[in-house]
Coordinates of C-alpha atoms and ligand atoms in Angstrom, one line a residue:
X1 CA -41.9 -305.9 -292.7
X2 CA -40.8 -306.0 -289.1
X3 CA -43.3 -305.2 -286.5
X4 CA -41.7 -303.5 -283.6
X5 CA -43.0 -303.0 -280.1
X6 CA -41.0 -300.8 -277.8
X7 CA -41.1 -302.2 -274.3
X8 CA -39.5 -300.5 -271.3
X9 CA -37.2 -302.9 -269.4
X10 CA -39.1 -305.0 -266.9
X11 CA -42.4 -303.1 -267.4
X12 CA -44.5 -305.1 -269.7
X13 CA -47.6 -303.5 -271.4
X14 CA -50.8 -305.2 -270.2
X15 CA -51.9 -305.9 -273.7
X16 CA -48.9 -308.1 -274.2
X17 CA -49.2 -309.7 -270.8
X18 CA -52.7 -310.7 -271.6
X19 CA -51.7 -312.6 -274.7
X20 CA -50.1 -315.7 -273.3
X21 CA -48.1 -318.3 -275.1
X22 CA -49.3 -321.8 -275.1
X23 CA -47.3 -323.1 -272.1
X24 CA -47.2 -320.3 -269.6
X25 CA -44.9 -320.1 -266.7
X26 CA -45.3 -317.4 -264.0
X27 CA -42.2 -315.3 -263.4
X28 CA -41.4 -313.3 -260.2
X29 CA -43.0 -310.2 -261.6
X30 CA -46.2 -311.9 -262.6
X31 CA -45.4 -311.9 -266.3
X32 CA -46.2 -315.2 -267.9
X33 CA -44.2 -316.8 -270.7
X34 CA -43.6 -320.0 -272.5
X35 CA -41.1 -322.5 -271.2
X36 CA -38.6 -322.2 -274.0
X37 CA -35.1 -323.3 -273.5
X38 CA -32.3 -320.7 -273.5
X39 CA -28.8 -320.7 -275.0
X40 CA -26.3 -317.9 -274.8
X41 CA -23.6 -316.9 -277.3
X42 CA -21.0 -314.6 -275.9
X43 CA -18.9 -312.8 -278.6
X44 CA -15.4 -312.2 -277.5
X45 CA -13.1 -312.8 -280.5
X46 CA -11.9 -309.2 -280.7
X47 CA -8.5 -308.2 -279.4
X48 CA -9.8 -304.7 -278.6
X49 CA -7.1 -302.7 -280.4
X50 CA -8.1 -299.5 -278.6
X51 CA -7.1 -301.1 -275.3
X52 CA -3.5 -301.1 -276.6
X53 CA -2.8 -304.3 -274.7
X54 CA -1.3 -307.8 -275.2
X55 CA -4.3 -309.1 -273.3
X56 CA -7.6 -309.9 -275.1
X57 CA -9.9 -307.1 -274.2
X58 CA -12.4 -309.2 -272.2
X59 CA -9.6 -310.5 -270.0
X60 CA -9.0 -307.0 -268.5
X61 CA -10.1 -307.1 -264.9
X62 CA -13.0 -305.3 -263.2
X63 CA -13.2 -305.6 -259.4
X64 CA -10.4 -308.2 -259.4
X65 CA -11.7 -310.6 -262.1
X66 CA -11.7 -310.6 -265.9
X67 CA -14.6 -308.6 -267.3
X68 CA -15.9 -311.7 -269.1
X69 CA -16.4 -313.5 -265.8
X70 CA -18.8 -310.7 -264.7
X71 CA -20.9 -311.3 -267.8
X72 CA -20.7 -315.1 -267.5
X73 CA -21.8 -314.9 -263.8
X74 CA -24.8 -312.9 -265.0
X75 CA -25.8 -315.2 -267.8
X76 CA -25.2 -318.3 -265.7
X77 CA -27.9 -316.8 -263.4
X78 CA -30.4 -317.5 -266.2
X79 CA -29.5 -321.2 -266.0
X80 CA -29.3 -321.6 -269.8
X81 CA -29.1 -325.0 -271.3
X82 CA -25.9 -324.0 -273.2
X83 CA -23.4 -321.1 -273.1
X84 CA -20.9 -320.9 -275.9
X85 CA -18.1 -318.3 -276.1
X86 CA -16.7 -317.2 -279.4
X87 CA -13.0 -316.4 -279.1
X88 CA -10.2 -315.5 -281.5
X89 CA -7.2 -317.7 -282.3
X90 CA -4.4 -318.0 -279.7
X91 CA -6.5 -316.9 -276.7
X92 CA -5.6 -319.8 -274.4
X93 CA -6.0 -317.7 -271.2
X94 CA -9.4 -316.7 -272.3
X95 CA -10.5 -320.2 -273.0
X96 CA -9.3 -321.3 -269.6
X97 CA -11.1 -318.3 -267.9
X98 CA -14.4 -319.3 -269.5
X99 CA -14.1 -323.0 -268.8
X100 CA -16.1 -325.2 -268.4
X101 CA -18.2 -323.4 -271.0
X102 CA -17.2 -324.5 -274.5
X103 CA -15.5 -322.0 -276.9
X104 CA -15.8 -321.7 -280.6
X105 CA -12.9 -320.1 -282.5
X106 CA -13.5 -317.4 -285.0
X107 CA -10.3 -317.6 -287.1
X108 CA -10.9 -314.5 -289.3
X109 CA -12.7 -311.5 -287.7
X110 CA -15.2 -310.8 -290.4
X111 CA -17.9 -309.1 -288.3
X112 CA -20.5 -309.8 -285.6
X113 CA -22.7 -311.9 -287.8
X114 CA -19.7 -314.1 -288.9
X115 CA -18.8 -314.4 -285.2
X116 CA -22.2 -315.9 -284.3
X117 CA -21.9 -318.3 -287.2
X118 CA -18.8 -319.7 -285.5
X119 CA -21.0 -320.9 -282.7
X120 CA -23.2 -323.0 -285.1
X121 CA -21.7 -326.3 -284.1
X122 CA -21.9 -325.5 -280.4
X123 CA -25.7 -324.8 -280.9
X124 CA -26.3 -327.9 -283.0
X125 CA -29.8 -329.1 -282.6
X126 CA -30.8 -326.3 -280.3
X127 CA -34.2 -324.8 -281.1
X128 CA -35.0 -322.6 -278.1
X129 CA -34.2 -318.9 -277.6
X130 CA -30.6 -317.7 -278.3
X131 CA -29.3 -314.7 -276.4
X132 CA -26.4 -313.0 -278.0
X133 CA -24.3 -310.8 -275.8
X134 CA -21.0 -309.0 -276.3
X135 CA -18.1 -309.9 -274.0
X136 CA -17.2 -306.2 -273.7
X137 CA -20.5 -305.3 -272.0
X138 CA -19.9 -306.6 -268.5
X139 CA -22.4 -304.5 -266.6
X140 CA -25.5 -306.1 -268.3
X141 CA -28.0 -307.2 -265.6
X142 CA -29.9 -310.4 -265.4
X143 CA -33.1 -308.4 -265.0
X144 CA -32.6 -306.9 -268.5
X145 CA -31.9 -310.3 -270.0
X146 CA -35.0 -311.7 -268.4
X147 CA -37.0 -308.8 -269.9
X148 CA -35.7 -309.8 -273.3
X149 CA -36.6 -313.4 -272.9
X150 CA -40.1 -312.3 -271.8
X151 CA -40.5 -310.2 -274.9
X152 CA -39.4 -313.1 -277.1
X153 CA -41.8 -315.6 -275.3
X154 CA -44.8 -313.4 -275.1
X155 CA -47.2 -313.1 -278.1
X156 CA -46.7 -312.1 -280.8
X157 CA -43.5 -314.0 -280.1
X158 CA -41.1 -311.8 -282.2
X159 CA -38.3 -313.7 -284.0
X160 CA -35.8 -311.1 -282.9
X161 CA -35.6 -309.0 -279.7
X162 CA -33.1 -306.2 -279.7
X163 CA -31.9 -304.4 -276.6
X164 CA -32.0 -300.7 -277.4
X165 CA -31.0 -297.7 -275.4
X166 CA -30.8 -293.9 -275.7
X167 CA -27.2 -292.9 -274.8
X168 CA -26.4 -289.4 -273.8
X169 CA -24.0 -289.4 -276.8
X170 CA -25.2 -291.8 -279.5
X171 CA -21.7 -291.6 -281.1
X172 CA -21.0 -294.5 -283.4
X173 CA -23.6 -297.0 -282.2
X174 CA -25.9 -298.7 -284.7
X175 CA -29.3 -296.9 -285.0
X176 CA -32.6 -298.6 -284.5
X177 CA -34.9 -297.3 -287.3
X178 CA -38.3 -297.1 -285.9
X179 CA -41.2 -295.7 -288.0
X180 CA -44.2 -293.6 -286.8
X181 CA -46.2 -296.7 -285.9
X182 CA -43.4 -297.9 -283.6
X183 CA -42.3 -300.5 -286.1
X184 CA -38.5 -301.1 -286.6
X185 CA -37.5 -301.4 -290.2
X186 CA -33.8 -302.2 -289.7
X187 CA -30.6 -301.5 -287.7
X188 CA -28.4 -299.1 -289.6
X189 CA -24.7 -299.2 -288.7
X190 CA -23.1 -295.7 -288.1
X191 CA -20.8 -296.0 -291.1
X192 CA -23.7 -296.9 -293.4
X193 CA -26.1 -294.3 -292.0
X194 CA -27.3 -291.2 -293.8
X195 CA -27.1 -287.9 -291.9
X196 CA -30.9 -288.2 -291.3
X197 CA -30.5 -291.7 -289.9
X198 CA -27.7 -290.5 -287.6
X199 CA -30.2 -288.2 -286.0
X200 CA -32.0 -291.2 -284.5
X201 CA -31.2 -291.5 -280.8
X202 CA -32.5 -295.0 -280.2
X203 CA -29.3 -297.1 -280.4
X204 CA -28.3 -300.8 -280.6
X205 CA -26.7 -302.1 -277.5
X206 CA -25.6 -305.2 -279.3
X207 CA -27.6 -307.6 -277.2
X208 CA -30.2 -309.7 -279.0
X209 CA -32.5 -312.6 -278.3
X210 CA -33.3 -314.6 -281.4
X211 CA -35.5 -317.6 -282.2
X212 CA -33.0 -320.5 -282.4
X213 CA -35.0 -322.1 -285.2
X214 CA -34.4 -319.1 -287.4
X215 CA -31.0 -317.7 -286.3
X216 CA -28.6 -319.6 -288.5
X217 CA -30.9 -319.5 -291.5
X218 CA -31.0 -315.7 -291.2
X219 CA -27.2 -315.5 -290.7
X220 CA -26.7 -317.5 -293.9
X221 CA -28.4 -314.8 -295.8
X222 CA -26.2 -311.9 -294.4
X223 CA -23.8 -310.4 -296.9
X224 CA -20.9 -308.1 -296.4
X225 CA -22.1 -305.5 -298.8
X226 CA -21.6 -302.5 -296.5
X227 CA -19.2 -299.7 -295.6
X228 CA -17.0 -301.9 -293.4
X229 CA -17.2 -305.0 -295.7
X230 CA -18.2 -307.1 -292.6
X231 CA -21.0 -309.6 -292.0
X232 CA -23.2 -307.6 -289.6
X233 CA -25.3 -309.5 -287.1
X234 CA -27.6 -306.5 -287.1
X235 CA -28.7 -307.3 -290.7
X236 CA -30.9 -310.2 -289.4
X237 CA -33.6 -307.8 -288.3
X238 CA -34.3 -306.7 -291.8
X239 CA -34.0 -310.3 -293.1
X240 CA -36.4 -311.6 -290.5
X241 CA -38.9 -308.9 -291.7
X242 CA -38.5 -310.0 -295.3
X243 CA -39.3 -313.5 -294.2
X244 CA -42.5 -312.3 -292.4
X245 CA -41.2 -312.5 -288.9
X246 CA -41.6 -309.8 -286.3
X247 CA -39.1 -308.0 -284.0
X248 CA -39.3 -306.1 -280.7
X249 CA -37.1 -303.6 -278.9
X250 CA -36.6 -303.8 -275.2
X251 CA -35.1 -300.5 -273.9
X252 CA -32.3 -300.7 -271.3
X253 CA -30.3 -298.3 -269.2
X254 CA -27.3 -296.6 -270.6
X255 CA -25.2 -297.3 -267.5
X256 CA -25.5 -301.1 -267.7
X257 CA -24.9 -301.1 -271.4
X258 CA -21.6 -299.4 -271.3
X259 CA -19.3 -301.1 -273.8
X260 CA -15.6 -301.2 -273.0
X261 CA -13.4 -300.3 -275.9
X262 CA -10.6 -298.3 -274.1
X263 CA -9.0 -298.1 -270.7
X264 CA -10.9 -294.9 -270.1
X265 CA -14.2 -296.9 -270.5
X266 CA -12.6 -299.7 -268.3
X267 CA -12.1 -297.2 -265.5
X268 CA -15.7 -295.9 -266.0
X269 CA -17.0 -299.4 -265.6
X270 CA -14.8 -300.0 -262.5
X271 CA -16.2 -296.9 -260.9
X272 CA -19.8 -298.1 -261.5
X273 CA -19.1 -301.5 -260.0
X274 CA -17.2 -300.1 -257.0
X275 CA -20.0 -297.6 -256.3
X276 CA -22.5 -300.5 -256.4
X277 CA -20.4 -302.6 -254.0
X278 CA -19.9 -299.7 -251.6
X279 CA -23.6 -299.1 -251.5
X280 CA -24.4 -302.7 -250.9
X281 CA -21.8 -302.9 -248.1
X282 CA -23.3 -299.8 -246.3
X283 CA -26.8 -301.3 -246.7
X284 CA -25.5 -304.4 -245.0
X285 CA -24.3 -302.6 -241.9
X286 CA -20.7 -301.6 -242.8
X287 CA -19.6 -298.0 -242.0
X288 CA -17.4 -296.5 -244.7
X289 CA -16.0 -293.2 -243.6
X290 CA -15.1 -292.1 -247.1
X291 CA -16.8 -294.6 -249.5
X292 CA -15.1 -293.4 -252.6
X293 CA -11.7 -294.3 -251.3
X294 CA -12.5 -297.9 -250.5
X295 CA -12.0 -300.5 -253.3
X296 CA -13.6 -303.9 -253.1
X297 CA -13.1 -307.1 -255.0
X298 CA -16.0 -309.0 -256.6
X299 CA -15.8 -311.6 -253.9
X300 CA -15.2 -309.4 -250.8
X301 CA -17.3 -310.6 -247.8
X302 CA -17.9 -308.3 -244.9
X303 CA -19.9 -308.9 -241.7
X304 CA -21.9 -306.4 -239.6
X305 CA -20.8 -303.5 -237.5
X306 CA -17.6 -303.3 -239.4
X307 CA -15.9 -299.9 -239.8
X308 CA -13.6 -299.2 -242.7
X309 CA -11.6 -296.0 -242.6
X310 CA -10.5 -294.2 -245.8
X311 CA -8.1 -295.5 -248.4
X312 CA -8.4 -299.3 -248.1
X313 CA -7.9 -301.7 -250.9
X314 CA -9.4 -305.2 -251.0
X315 CA -7.8 -307.7 -253.4
X316 CA -9.6 -311.0 -254.2
X317 CA -10.4 -313.5 -251.4
X318 CA -11.0 -311.4 -248.4
X319 CA -13.5 -312.3 -245.7
X320 CA -14.2 -310.0 -242.7
X321 CA -16.3 -311.0 -239.7
X322 CA -18.4 -308.8 -237.4
X323 CA -17.1 -305.9 -235.4
X324 CA -13.8 -305.7 -237.3
X325 CA -12.1 -302.3 -237.5
X326 CA -10.0 -301.7 -240.6
X327 CA -8.1 -298.5 -240.1
X328 CA -6.9 -296.1 -242.8
X329 CA -4.5 -297.1 -245.7
X330 CA -4.7 -300.9 -245.5
X331 CA -4.1 -303.4 -248.4
X332 CA -5.6 -306.9 -248.1
X333 CA -5.8 -309.9 -250.3
X334 CA -6.6 -313.5 -249.6
X335 CA -7.1 -312.7 -245.9
X336 CA -9.6 -313.8 -243.3
X337 CA -10.4 -311.5 -240.3
X338 CA -12.5 -312.9 -237.5
X339 CA -14.8 -311.0 -235.2
X340 CA -13.4 -308.1 -233.3
X341 CA -10.0 -308.0 -234.9
X342 CA -8.3 -304.7 -235.8
X343 CA -5.8 -303.8 -238.5
X344 CA -3.9 -300.7 -239.5
X345 CA -3.4 -298.0 -240.1
X346 CA -1.0 -299.0 -243.0
X347 CA -1.2 -302.7 -242.6
X348 CA -0.7 -305.2 -245.4
X349 CA -2.3 -308.6 -245.3
X350 CA -1.2 -310.9 -248.1
X351 CA -2.7 -314.3 -249.1
X352 CA -3.1 -316.8 -246.3
X353 CA -3.4 -314.3 -243.5
X354 CA -5.8 -315.2 -240.8
X355 CA -6.7 -313.2 -237.8
X356 CA -8.7 -315.0 -235.1
X357 CA -11.0 -313.2 -232.8
X358 CA -9.7 -310.0 -231.3
X359 CA -6.3 -310.2 -232.9
X360 CA -4.5 -307.0 -233.7
X361 CA -2.2 -306.0 -236.5
X362 CA -0.8 -302.5 -236.3
X363 CA 0.9 -300.0 -238.5
X364 CA 3.6 -301.0 -241.0
X365 CA 3.0 -304.7 -240.4
X366 CA 3.0 -307.2 -243.3
X367 CA 1.5 -310.7 -242.8
X368 CA 1.6 -313.6 -245.2
X369 CA 0.4 -317.2 -244.9
X370 CA 0.2 -316.8 -241.1
X371 CA -2.4 -317.3 -238.4
X372 CA -2.7 -314.9 -235.5
X373 CA -4.6 -316.7 -232.9
X374 CA -7.2 -315.1 -230.5
X375 CA -6.0 -311.9 -229.0
X376 CA -2.5 -312.0 -230.5
X377 CA -0.9 -308.6 -231.1
X378 CA 1.6 -307.6 -233.7
X379 CA 1.5 -303.8 -233.4
X380 CA 4.3 -302.2 -235.2
X381 CA 6.8 -302.5 -238.1
X382 CA 6.9 -306.3 -238.4
X383 CA 7.0 -309.0 -241.0
X384 CA 5.1 -312.2 -240.1
X385 CA 5.3 -314.8 -242.9
X386 CA 4.7 -318.6 -242.9
X387 CA 4.0 -318.5 -239.1
X388 CA 1.6 -319.1 -236.3
X389 CA 1.3 -316.5 -233.5
X390 CA -0.3 -318.2 -230.6
X391 CA -3.2 -316.9 -228.5
X392 CA -2.5 -313.7 -226.6
X393 CA 1.2 -313.7 -227.8
X394 CA 2.8 -310.2 -228.2
X395 CA 5.2 -309.5 -231.0
X396 CA 7.3 -306.5 -230.5
X397 CA 8.2 -303.7 -232.9
X398 CA 10.6 -304.6 -235.7
X399 CA 10.3 -308.3 -235.4
X400 CA 11.0 -310.3 -238.6
X401 CA 10.3 -313.9 -239.3
X402 CA 13.2 -314.9 -241.6
X403 CA 11.2 -317.4 -243.6
X404 CA 13.2 -317.5 -246.8
X405 CA 16.8 -318.7 -247.3
X406 CA 16.9 -317.9 -251.0
X407 CA 15.6 -321.3 -251.9
X408 CA 13.0 -322.6 -249.5
X409 CA 10.3 -321.2 -247.2
X410 CA 10.3 -322.3 -243.5
X411 CA 7.8 -322.0 -240.7
X412 CA 8.0 -320.0 -237.4
X413 CA 5.8 -321.1 -234.5
X414 CA 5.2 -318.7 -231.7
X415 CA 3.4 -320.3 -228.7
X416 CA 0.5 -318.9 -226.8
X417 CA 1.3 -316.0 -224.4
X418 CA 4.9 -315.7 -225.7
X419 CA 6.5 -312.3 -225.8
X420 CA 8.9 -311.4 -228.6
X421 CA 11.1 -308.4 -227.8
X422 CA 11.5 -305.6 -230.3
X423 CA 13.9 -306.0 -233.2
X424 CA 14.1 -309.7 -233.1
X425 CA 15.0 -311.9 -236.1
X426 CA 13.3 -315.3 -235.9
X427 CA 15.3 -317.5 -238.2
X428 CA 12.9 -320.2 -239.5
X429 CA 12.3 -323.1 -239.0
X430 CA 12.1 -322.2 -235.3
X431 CA 9.7 -322.7 -232.5
X432 CA 9.1 -320.4 -229.5
X433 CA 7.4 -322.2 -226.7
X434 CA 4.2 -321.1 -224.9
X435 CA 4.9 -318.3 -222.4
X436 CA 8.5 -317.9 -223.5
X437 CA 10.2 -314.4 -223.6
X438 CA 12.7 -313.4 -226.3
X439 CA 14.9 -310.4 -225.3
X440 CA 14.9 -307.4 -227.6
X441 CA 17.4 -307.4 -230.4
X442 CA 17.9 -311.2 -230.5
X443 CA 18.6 -313.3 -233.5
X444 CA 16.8 -316.6 -232.7
X445 CA 18.1 -319.7 -234.5
X446 CA 17.3 -322.4 -232.0
X447 CA 13.9 -323.5 -230.5
X448 CA 13.0 -321.8 -227.2
X449 CA 11.5 -323.9 -224.4
X450 CA 8.1 -322.9 -222.9
X451 CA 8.4 -320.2 -220.2
X452 CA 12.2 -319.8 -221.0
X453 CA 14.1 -316.6 -221.7
X454 CA 16.2 -316.5 -224.9
X455 CA 18.6 -313.6 -225.4
X456 CA 21.2 -313.7 -228.2
X457 CA 22.4 -310.1 -228.4
X458 CA 26.0 -309.1 -227.6
X459 CA 26.8 -308.1 -224.0
X460 CA 26.7 -304.4 -223.4
X461 CA 30.0 -302.6 -222.5
X462 CA 30.2 -299.2 -220.7
X463 CA 33.1 -296.7 -220.6
X464 CA 32.7 -293.9 -218.1
X465 CA 33.0 -290.3 -219.4
X466 CA 33.9 -291.5 -222.9
X467 CA 31.3 -289.3 -224.6
X468 CA 32.4 -286.2 -222.8
X469 CA 36.0 -286.8 -223.7
X470 CA 35.0 -287.4 -227.3
X471 CA 33.1 -284.1 -227.6
X472 CA 36.0 -282.2 -226.0
X473 CA 38.5 -283.7 -228.5
X474 CA 36.2 -282.8 -231.4
X475 CA 35.7 -279.2 -230.3
X476 CA 39.5 -278.7 -230.2
X477 CA 39.9 -279.9 -233.8
Ligands
UD1_501 C1 -21.8 -303.4 -282.7 C2 -23.1 -303.3 -283.4 C3 -23.7 -301.9 -283.2 C4 -23.9 -301.6 -281.8 C5 -22.6 -301.8 -281.0 C6 -22.8 -301.7 -279.5 C7 -22.9 -304.8 -285.3 C8 -22.6 -304.9 -286.8 N1 -22.8 -303.6 -284.8 O1 -20.9 -302.5 -283.3 O2 -24.9 -301.9 -283.9 O3 -24.4 -300.3 -281.6 O4 -22.0 -303.1 -281.3 O5 -21.6 -301.8 -278.8 O6 -23.1 -305.8 -284.7 N2 -16.7 -309.5 -282.5 C9 -16.3 -310.8 -282.7 N3 -15.9 -311.1 -284.0 C10 -16.0 -310.2 -285.0 C11 -16.5 -308.9 -284.7 C12 -16.8 -308.6 -283.4 O7 -16.2 -311.6 -281.8 O8 -15.7 -310.6 -286.1 C13 -17.1 -309.2 -281.1 C14 -16.2 -308.2 -280.4 O9 -15.1 -308.9 -279.7 C15 -17.1 -307.5 -279.5 C16 -18.5 -307.6 -280.2 O10 -18.4 -308.6 -281.1 O11 -17.2 -308.2 -278.2 C17 -18.8 -306.3 -280.9 O12 -17.9 -306.0 -281.9 P1 -17.5 -304.5 -282.3 O13 -16.6 -304.6 -283.4 O14 -17.1 -303.8 -281.1 O15 -18.9 -303.9 -282.8 P2 -19.3 -302.4 -282.9 O16 -18.6 -301.8 -284.1 O17 -19.1 -301.7 -281.6
CA502 CA1 -17.9 -302.2 -279.6

């Protein structure tokens, strides 16, 4: 029989807290538990057919990085002794994404129990606690995993801890069968459940914490005698009970246990992550005029007293200093904006863009791999790529750095205090000296000396009364 204690996440009943394991360790919340070692097995062998994608499901991005990286970042926070990721055959990109963590390949996809068995070698000789998580559950929190480890390490030291939850719609989740005394007898998969069992609203999230000394012995006893003909990981609860070992349920929140099986669920998870990042940004002193229209990346860094207007997208690798103003409709990736700089509306900063203090990028300006030094201004309709714009330089509307000749990229250097007239083509490699002026409409192919004027447009010609005669002629026709 399996004894089951239902424990709300993070809130440990005093009677359990009082019964300490032999080598107690005080955690942040005052709970004491034994110093067992932790290993984590992440199951990610499924392609996720409902995603209708060529990409393995767990490689689909959330906030700019594969969903499995979110989960790995969380479990890394537990500082486990080992992390092993079970992947399917031919998933090289996934193996690279999870490196340096070792992967185990599950060649045939015969069920979650079979998948954990694939990690047997990776866990060779490990006798601590094994956390098993599903790669398609990226919102799982460290706090919840710690609660599971606590439950496992607190007397009566259950052999299996299952993370349960009560979803609004229990759908096809496995059901945790708890009897009147609060004991769990087994986990019943939806396809094998009777109508009565389907009434149960306490569901299996898929996350488990298992005594590493028992895990593989239990899995060796699992058979595929069920509706799906699969080796279910969930069967180990009943098998543990038969062997006289106990189990516990820790209850978690539906939101963080969202499993991603379709692109609709992917979008739901993205919405949750974005909301979380928006809230954190505002709590840290960032004003968002219309939070729901601003999209961050997992690694976006923003200083204080920053204002972000509506409809702004942050790709990966953006760092924003204090007192920066991001006006409406900007798109940024791989960009660094230092204190007091301003961009937009409608600016695009591509990778390698750097704005030093007080620099300004205005509307319909694209910047790539370029530094705008202190106080430099590029206010309208311009492309600055592979360039330096010196301190306090002013680049006029419609300026283009012609950085690409179809084969190679070349650099444009604009000196401090230089003034580039509107509609100028700077044909790289080219250097404009400090304080130089380039006349509007020029095509600059040669270096310009400091403080010099460069004009390369055709001379203007005037013909008196020509326009008037032209109109008269046309009106006669
Ligand atoms: C599983 C649970 C169910 C639980 C649900 C929560 C079992 C038998 N059932 O069902 O009780 O309510 O998750 O979401 O465990 N995987 C492999 N190899 C396999 C099979 C699965 O790596 O051979 C991986 C998948 O990539 C996925 C995870 O295991 O990350 C879960 O597999 P899935 O088929 O989605 O399980 P469910 O049917 O949802
Ligand atoms: Ca699933």
